[in-house]
Amino acid sequence: MTDSQLPSNGPDNTTDPLPSTPASAQSTQSATKPKRSWYKKKRFLIPIAAFLIIGWLGSLGGDNPDLVGSAKPTATATEAPLTAAEIAEEEAAVAAQAEKDAADAAEKVAQEAAAAEAAAAEAAAVAEAAAAAAAEEAARGTVSQQNALRSGASYLDYSAFSRSGLVGQLEFEGFSTEDATWAVDRVIVDWNVQAAASAKSYLEYTSFSRSGLVDQLVFEGFTAEQAEYGVSQTGL
């Protein structure tokens, strides 16, 4: 069918207007108008929520200095290289400290040596004093030893004795060998004089040959030298 064959819309060949939409249909269309998409609304909600969260964190950080400090960026300090003068100064300080430490150590060693020497000297003095006291005590002797000493001196006042003869006489009186020996060692006597007195006493009541008198004195406890000296004093 050609254009000339299209049916005519009216007597004047004009197009009839479209029928108007009823009012109820318009209200239905306005009621079913599509809403704004959810992601378009979040364009406004997300920034607001972020702003509120930042404000809340800021209020917490104001009460806690650690949180505030942790939020701040840490600046990294870069040390400048030391100059030659500074290096020399540090080396000099280290050397001075080492020298001081060595001097302190040497002084400590010297003090310890001096203290040890003083302690040794004090110990020696104490030992010497103790030895002197012991010697004095030994020289003074016990009561028994003092009695033995007096008794031995008394015997020598009226008779002649050899050393061993006087010790035997004191033992006969009841003194111990130790006390008798202690007393005889401290009595003031010349044993040669005692040998001469004993030889003279023998010749006053009997006759002896020289050798016989020497043997008698040795038998009494005099040494051979003391006996020879004693007999020679008699003229034999």
mmCIF file of C-alpha atoms in Angstrom:
data_model
loop_
_atom_site.group_PDB
_atom_site.id
_atom_site.type_symbol
_atom_site.label_atom_id
_atom_site.label_comp_id
_atom_site.label_asym_id
_atom_site.label_seq_id
_atom_site.Cartn_x
_atom_site.Cartn_y
_atom_site.Cartn_z
ATOM 1 C CA MET A 1 0.000 0.000 0.000
ATOM 2 C CA THR A 2 1.391 3.449 -0.900
ATOM 3 C CA ASP A 3 1.116 6.706 0.924
ATOM 4 C CA SER A 4 -1.698 7.718 -1.265
ATOM 5 C CA GLN A 5 -3.539 4.685 -0.219
ATOM 6 C CA LEU A 6 -3.271 5.446 3.601
ATOM 7 C CA PRO A 7 -6.720 6.095 5.054
ATOM 8 C CA SER A 8 -7.508 9.589 5.946
ATOM 9 C CA ASN A 9 -8.100 10.543 9.588
ATOM 10 C CA GLY A 10 -10.883 12.857 9.073
ATOM 11 C CA PRO A 11 -12.767 14.852 6.621
ATOM 12 C CA ASP A 12 -10.095 17.567 6.583
ATOM 13 C CA ASN A 13 -7.274 15.071 6.529
ATOM 14 C CA THR A 14 -5.870 16.176 9.930
ATOM 15 C CA THR A 15 -4.525 14.007 12.731
ATOM 16 C CA ASP A 16 -6.828 13.570 15.681
ATOM 17 C CA PRO A 17 -5.286 14.453 19.066
ATOM 18 C CA LEU A 18 -4.402 11.593 21.508
ATOM 19 C CA PRO A 19 -6.967 10.953 24.117
ATOM 20 C CA SER A 20 -6.125 12.726 27.445
ATOM 21 C CA THR A 21 -4.967 10.708 30.440
ATOM 22 C CA PRO A 22 -7.456 10.590 33.225
ATOM 23 C CA ALA A 23 -6.587 12.289 36.600
ATOM 24 C CA SER A 24 -6.558 8.971 38.424
ATOM 25 C CA ALA A 25 -3.928 7.665 36.059
ATOM 26 C CA GLN A 26 -1.747 10.731 36.660
ATOM 27 C CA SER A 27 -1.890 10.285 40.412
ATOM 28 C CA THR A 28 -0.936 6.647 40.012
ATOM 29 C CA GLN A 29 2.068 7.562 37.920
ATOM 30 C CA SER A 30 3.194 10.164 40.429
ATOM 31 C CA ALA A 31 2.815 7.620 43.232
ATOM 32 C CA THR A 32 4.880 5.032 41.388
ATOM 33 C CA LYS A 33 7.662 7.493 40.456
ATOM 34 C CA PRO A 34 11.004 5.686 41.087
ATOM 35 C CA LYS A 35 12.911 6.655 44.285
ATOM 36 C CA ARG A 36 16.587 7.803 44.458
ATOM 37 C CA SER A 37 19.078 4.936 44.441
ATOM 38 C CA TRP A 38 20.676 3.847 47.849
ATOM 39 C CA TYR A 39 24.209 4.509 46.705
ATOM 40 C CA LYS A 40 23.297 8.059 45.818
ATOM 41 C CA LYS A 41 22.048 8.621 49.385
ATOM 42 C CA LYS A 42 25.286 7.210 50.862
ATOM 43 C CA ARG A 43 27.205 9.901 49.100
ATOM 44 C CA PHE A 44 25.884 12.188 51.792
ATOM 45 C CA LEU A 45 25.656 9.718 54.726
ATOM 46 C CA ILE A 46 29.212 8.297 54.596
ATOM 47 C CA PRO A 47 31.007 11.669 54.925
ATOM 48 C CA ILE A 48 28.711 12.640 57.797
ATOM 49 C CA ALA A 49 29.354 9.343 59.615
ATOM 50 C CA ALA A 50 33.098 9.659 59.061
ATOM 51 C CA PHE A 51 33.028 13.195 60.443
ATOM 52 C CA LEU A 52 31.178 12.006 63.554
ATOM 53 C CA ILE A 53 33.619 9.116 64.125
ATOM 54 C CA ILE A 54 36.619 11.418 63.775
ATOM 55 C CA GLY A 55 35.078 13.813 66.262
ATOM 56 C CA TRP A 56 34.432 10.967 68.715
ATOM 57 C CA LEU A 57 38.000 9.692 68.405
ATOM 58 C CA GLY A 58 39.242 13.223 68.917
ATOM 59 C CA SER A 59 37.314 13.513 72.163
ATOM 60 C CA LEU A 60 38.826 10.208 73.362
ATOM 61 C CA GLY A 61 42.300 11.294 72.377
ATOM 62 C CA GLY A 62 41.930 14.526 74.339
ATOM 63 C CA ASP A 63 41.485 12.536 77.542
ATOM 64 C CA ASN A 64 44.363 10.124 76.787
ATOM 65 C CA PRO A 65 47.692 11.796 75.916
ATOM 66 C CA ASP A 66 49.075 8.500 74.662
ATOM 67 C CA LEU A 67 46.428 8.271 71.969
ATOM 68 C CA VAL A 68 47.052 11.831 70.906
ATOM 69 C CA GLY A 69 50.769 11.290 70.833
ATOM 70 C CA SER A 70 50.383 8.061 68.875
ATOM 71 C CA ALA A 71 48.326 9.830 66.264
ATOM 72 C CA LYS A 72 51.096 12.314 65.592
ATOM 73 C CA PRO A 73 53.732 11.347 63.081
ATOM 74 C CA THR A 74 57.179 10.668 64.505
ATOM 75 C CA ALA A 75 59.911 12.777 63.085
ATOM 76 C CA THR A 76 63.200 10.996 62.486
ATOM 77 C CA ALA A 77 66.131 13.084 63.688
ATOM 78 C CA THR A 78 69.171 12.948 61.522
ATOM 79 C CA GLU A 79 72.422 13.532 63.405
ATOM 80 C CA ALA A 80 74.964 15.673 61.757
ATOM 81 C CA PRO A 81 78.368 14.031 61.273
ATOM 82 C CA LEU A 82 80.981 14.921 63.889
ATOM 83 C CA THR A 83 83.641 17.379 62.984
ATOM 84 C CA ALA A 84 87.336 16.623 63.356
ATOM 85 C CA ALA A 85 87.504 18.834 66.431
ATOM 86 C CA GLU A 86 84.615 17.007 68.057
ATOM 87 C CA ILE A 87 86.178 13.630 67.270
ATOM 88 C CA ALA A 88 89.484 14.762 68.752
ATOM 89 C CA GLU A 89 87.688 16.046 71.839
ATOM 90 C CA GLU A 90 85.911 12.723 72.332
ATOM 91 C CA GLU A 91 89.146 10.776 71.885
ATOM 92 C CA ALA A 92 90.877 13.032 74.398
ATOM 93 C CA ALA A 93 88.045 12.498 76.874
ATOM 94 C CA VAL A 94 88.261 8.719 76.428
ATOM 95 C CA ALA A 95 92.040 8.782 76.915
ATOM 96 C CA ALA A 96 91.713 10.955 80.012
ATOM 97 C CA GLN A 97 89.118 8.611 81.482
ATOM 98 C CA ALA A 98 91.321 5.591 80.761
ATOM 99 C CA GLU A 99 94.275 7.311 82.422
ATOM 100 C CA LYS A 100 92.142 8.163 85.443
ATOM 101 C CA ASP A 101 90.887 4.585 85.682
ATOM 102 C CA ALA A 102 94.455 3.273 85.542
ATOM 103 C CA ALA A 103 95.557 5.720 88.233
ATOM 104 C CA ASP A 104 92.619 4.749 90.431
ATOM 105 C CA ALA A 105 93.416 1.055 89.983
ATOM 106 C CA ALA A 106 97.086 1.624 90.851
ATOM 107 C CA GLU A 107 96.119 3.630 93.920
ATOM 108 C CA LYS A 108 93.749 0.879 95.014
ATOM 109 C CA VAL A 109 96.493 -1.738 94.628
ATOM 110 C CA ALA A 110 98.897 0.441 96.623
ATOM 111 C CA GLN A 111 96.332 0.954 99.370
ATOM 112 C CA GLU A 112 95.624 -2.770 99.547
ATOM 113 C CA ALA A 113 99.352 -3.530 99.719
ATOM 114 C CA ALA A 114 99.829 -0.951 102.471
ATOM 115 C CA ALA A 115 96.879 -2.362 104.383
ATOM 116 C CA ALA A 116 98.254 -5.895 104.044
ATOM 117 C CA GLU A 117 101.687 -4.747 105.209
ATOM 118 C CA ALA A 118 100.170 -2.950 108.187
ATOM 119 C CA ALA A 119 98.117 -6.020 109.059
ATOM 120 C CA ALA A 120 101.217 -8.224 108.835
ATOM 121 C CA ALA A 121 103.181 -5.828 111.036
ATOM 122 C CA GLU A 122 100.366 -5.745 113.564
ATOM 123 C CA ALA A 123 100.156 -9.538 113.580
ATOM 124 C CA ALA A 124 103.923 -9.767 114.077
ATOM 125 C CA ALA A 125 103.748 -7.292 116.950
ATOM 126 C CA VAL A 126 100.950 -9.271 118.578
ATOM 127 C CA ALA A 127 102.897 -12.512 118.163
ATOM 128 C CA GLU A 128 106.042 -10.897 119.579
ATOM 129 C CA ALA A 129 104.128 -9.565 122.561
ATOM 130 C CA ALA A 130 102.596 -12.977 123.151
ATOM 131 C CA ALA A 131 106.019 -14.614 122.944
ATOM 132 C CA ALA A 132 107.450 -12.080 125.391
ATOM 133 C CA ALA A 133 104.586 -12.693 127.794
ATOM 134 C CA ALA A 134 105.076 -16.440 127.485
ATOM 135 C CA ALA A 135 108.803 -16.054 128.081
ATOM 136 C CA GLU A 136 108.145 -13.899 131.118
ATOM 137 C CA GLU A 137 105.674 -16.440 132.401
ATOM 138 C CA ALA A 138 108.166 -19.221 131.782
ATOM 139 C CA ALA A 139 110.909 -17.264 133.518
ATOM 140 C CA ARG A 140 108.689 -16.655 136.499
ATOM 141 C CA GLY A 141 107.664 -20.297 136.587
ATOM 142 C CA THR A 142 104.940 -22.010 138.519
ATOM 143 C CA VAL A 143 104.703 -22.056 142.298
ATOM 144 C CA SER A 144 106.246 -25.517 142.361
ATOM 145 C CA GLN A 145 109.107 -24.429 140.137
ATOM 146 C CA GLN A 146 109.770 -21.377 142.301
ATOM 147 C CA ASN A 147 109.878 -23.616 145.372
ATOM 148 C CA ALA A 148 112.311 -25.960 143.621
ATOM 149 C CA LEU A 149 114.508 -23.004 142.717
ATOM 150 C CA ARG A 150 114.655 -21.780 146.314
ATOM 151 C CA SER A 151 115.353 -25.279 147.577
ATOM 152 C CA GLY A 152 118.196 -25.816 145.081
ATOM 153 C CA ALA A 153 119.839 -22.524 146.033
ATOM 154 C CA SER A 154 119.582 -23.512 149.691
ATOM 155 C CA TYR A 155 121.360 -26.838 149.047
ATOM 156 C CA LEU A 156 124.223 -25.056 147.309
ATOM 157 C CA ASP A 157 124.708 -22.784 150.323
ATOM 158 C CA TYR A 158 126.004 -25.631 152.522
ATOM 159 C CA SER A 159 127.130 -28.403 150.131
ATOM 160 C CA ALA A 160 128.671 -28.936 146.687
ATOM 161 C CA PHE A 161 126.612 -30.529 143.929
ATOM 162 C CA SER A 162 127.008 -31.355 140.305
ATOM 163 C CA ARG A 163 124.166 -30.371 137.992
ATOM 164 C CA SER A 164 122.736 -33.879 137.747
ATOM 165 C CA GLY A 165 123.358 -34.429 141.483
ATOM 166 C CA LEU A 166 121.293 -31.343 142.395
ATOM 167 C CA VAL A 167 118.433 -32.402 140.062
ATOM 168 C CA GLY A 168 118.455 -35.829 141.741
ATOM 169 C CA GLN A 169 118.367 -34.250 145.206
ATOM 170 C CA LEU A 170 115.316 -32.118 144.298
ATOM 171 C CA GLU A 171 113.562 -35.173 142.827
ATOM 172 C CA PHE A 172 114.321 -36.997 146.072
ATOM 173 C CA GLU A 173 112.495 -34.201 147.893
ATOM 174 C CA GLY A 174 109.411 -34.832 145.718
ATOM 175 C CA PHE A 175 109.722 -32.285 142.949
ATOM 176 C CA SER A 176 108.974 -33.474 139.443
ATOM 177 C CA THR A 177 111.834 -33.911 137.013
ATOM 178 C CA GLU A 178 110.483 -30.969 134.998
ATOM 179 C CA ASP A 179 110.330 -28.643 138.000
ATOM 180 C CA ALA A 180 113.719 -29.799 139.330
ATOM 181 C CA THR A 181 115.373 -29.317 135.937
ATOM 182 C CA TRP A 182 113.714 -25.899 135.547
ATOM 183 C CA ALA A 183 115.079 -24.823 138.943
ATOM 184 C CA VAL A 184 118.629 -26.132 138.394
ATOM 185 C CA ASP A 185 118.819 -24.415 134.979
ATOM 186 C CA ARG A 186 118.022 -21.086 136.647
ATOM 187 C CA VAL A 187 120.068 -21.305 139.788
ATOM 188 C CA ILE A 188 123.147 -19.080 139.866
ATOM 189 C CA VAL A 189 126.125 -21.445 140.150
ATOM 190 C CA ASP A 190 129.583 -22.203 138.708
ATOM 191 C CA TRP A 191 129.861 -25.970 138.262
ATOM 192 C CA ASN A 192 133.680 -25.840 138.142
ATOM 193 C CA VAL A 193 133.671 -24.232 141.595
ATOM 194 C CA GLN A 194 131.272 -26.929 142.777
ATOM 195 C CA ALA A 195 133.652 -29.645 141.447
ATOM 196 C CA ALA A 196 136.599 -28.093 143.298
ATOM 197 C CA ALA A 197 134.581 -27.866 146.546
ATOM 198 C CA SER A 198 133.463 -31.496 146.219
ATOM 199 C CA ALA A 199 137.063 -32.692 145.565
ATOM 200 C CA LYS A 200 138.309 -30.788 148.637
ATOM 201 C CA SER A 201 135.510 -32.323 150.749
ATOM 202 C CA TYR A 202 136.519 -35.868 149.690
ATOM 203 C CA LEU A 203 140.156 -35.286 150.599
ATOM 204 C CA GLU A 204 139.171 -34.011 154.056
ATOM 205 C CA TYR A 205 138.006 -37.446 155.193
ATOM 206 C CA THR A 206 139.804 -39.925 152.882
ATOM 207 C CA SER A 207 142.738 -40.281 150.524
ATOM 208 C CA PHE A 208 142.453 -40.388 146.736
ATOM 209 C CA SER A 209 144.787 -40.579 143.853
ATOM 210 C CA ARG A 210 144.343 -37.936 141.209
ATOM 211 C CA SER A 211 142.702 -40.303 138.779
ATOM 212 C CA GLY A 212 140.640 -41.883 141.545
ATOM 213 C CA LEU A 213 139.335 -38.482 142.657
ATOM 214 C CA VAL A 214 138.562 -37.523 139.067
ATOM 215 C CA ASP A 215 136.572 -40.739 138.652
ATOM 216 C CA GLN A 216 134.701 -40.051 141.904
ATOM 217 C CA LEU A 217 133.681 -36.588 140.744
ATOM 218 C CA VAL A 218 132.524 -37.959 137.355
ATOM 219 C CA PHE A 219 130.530 -40.578 139.253
ATOM 220 C CA GLU A 220 128.820 -37.748 141.184
ATOM 221 C CA GLY A 221 127.692 -36.208 137.886
ATOM 222 C CA PHE A 222 130.367 -33.701 137.043
ATOM 223 C CA THR A 223 131.671 -33.660 133.497
ATOM 224 C CA ALA A 224 135.234 -34.869 132.854
ATOM 225 C CA GLU A 225 136.375 -31.289 132.311
ATOM 226 C CA GLN A 226 134.732 -30.135 135.547
ATOM 227 C CA ALA A 227 136.277 -33.058 137.454
ATOM 228 C CA GLU A 228 139.776 -32.345 136.088
ATOM 229 C CA TYR A 229 139.379 -28.701 137.042
ATOM 230 C CA GLY A 230 138.171 -29.569 140.546
ATOM 231 C CA VAL A 231 140.987 -32.045 141.248
ATOM 232 C CA SER A 232 143.617 -29.632 139.928
ATOM 233 C CA GLN A 233 142.423 -27.066 142.484
ATOM 234 C CA THR A 234 143.375 -29.481 145.312
ATOM 235 C CA GLY A 235 147.036 -29.701 144.266
ATOM 236 C CA LEU A 236 146.946 -33.350 143.169
#
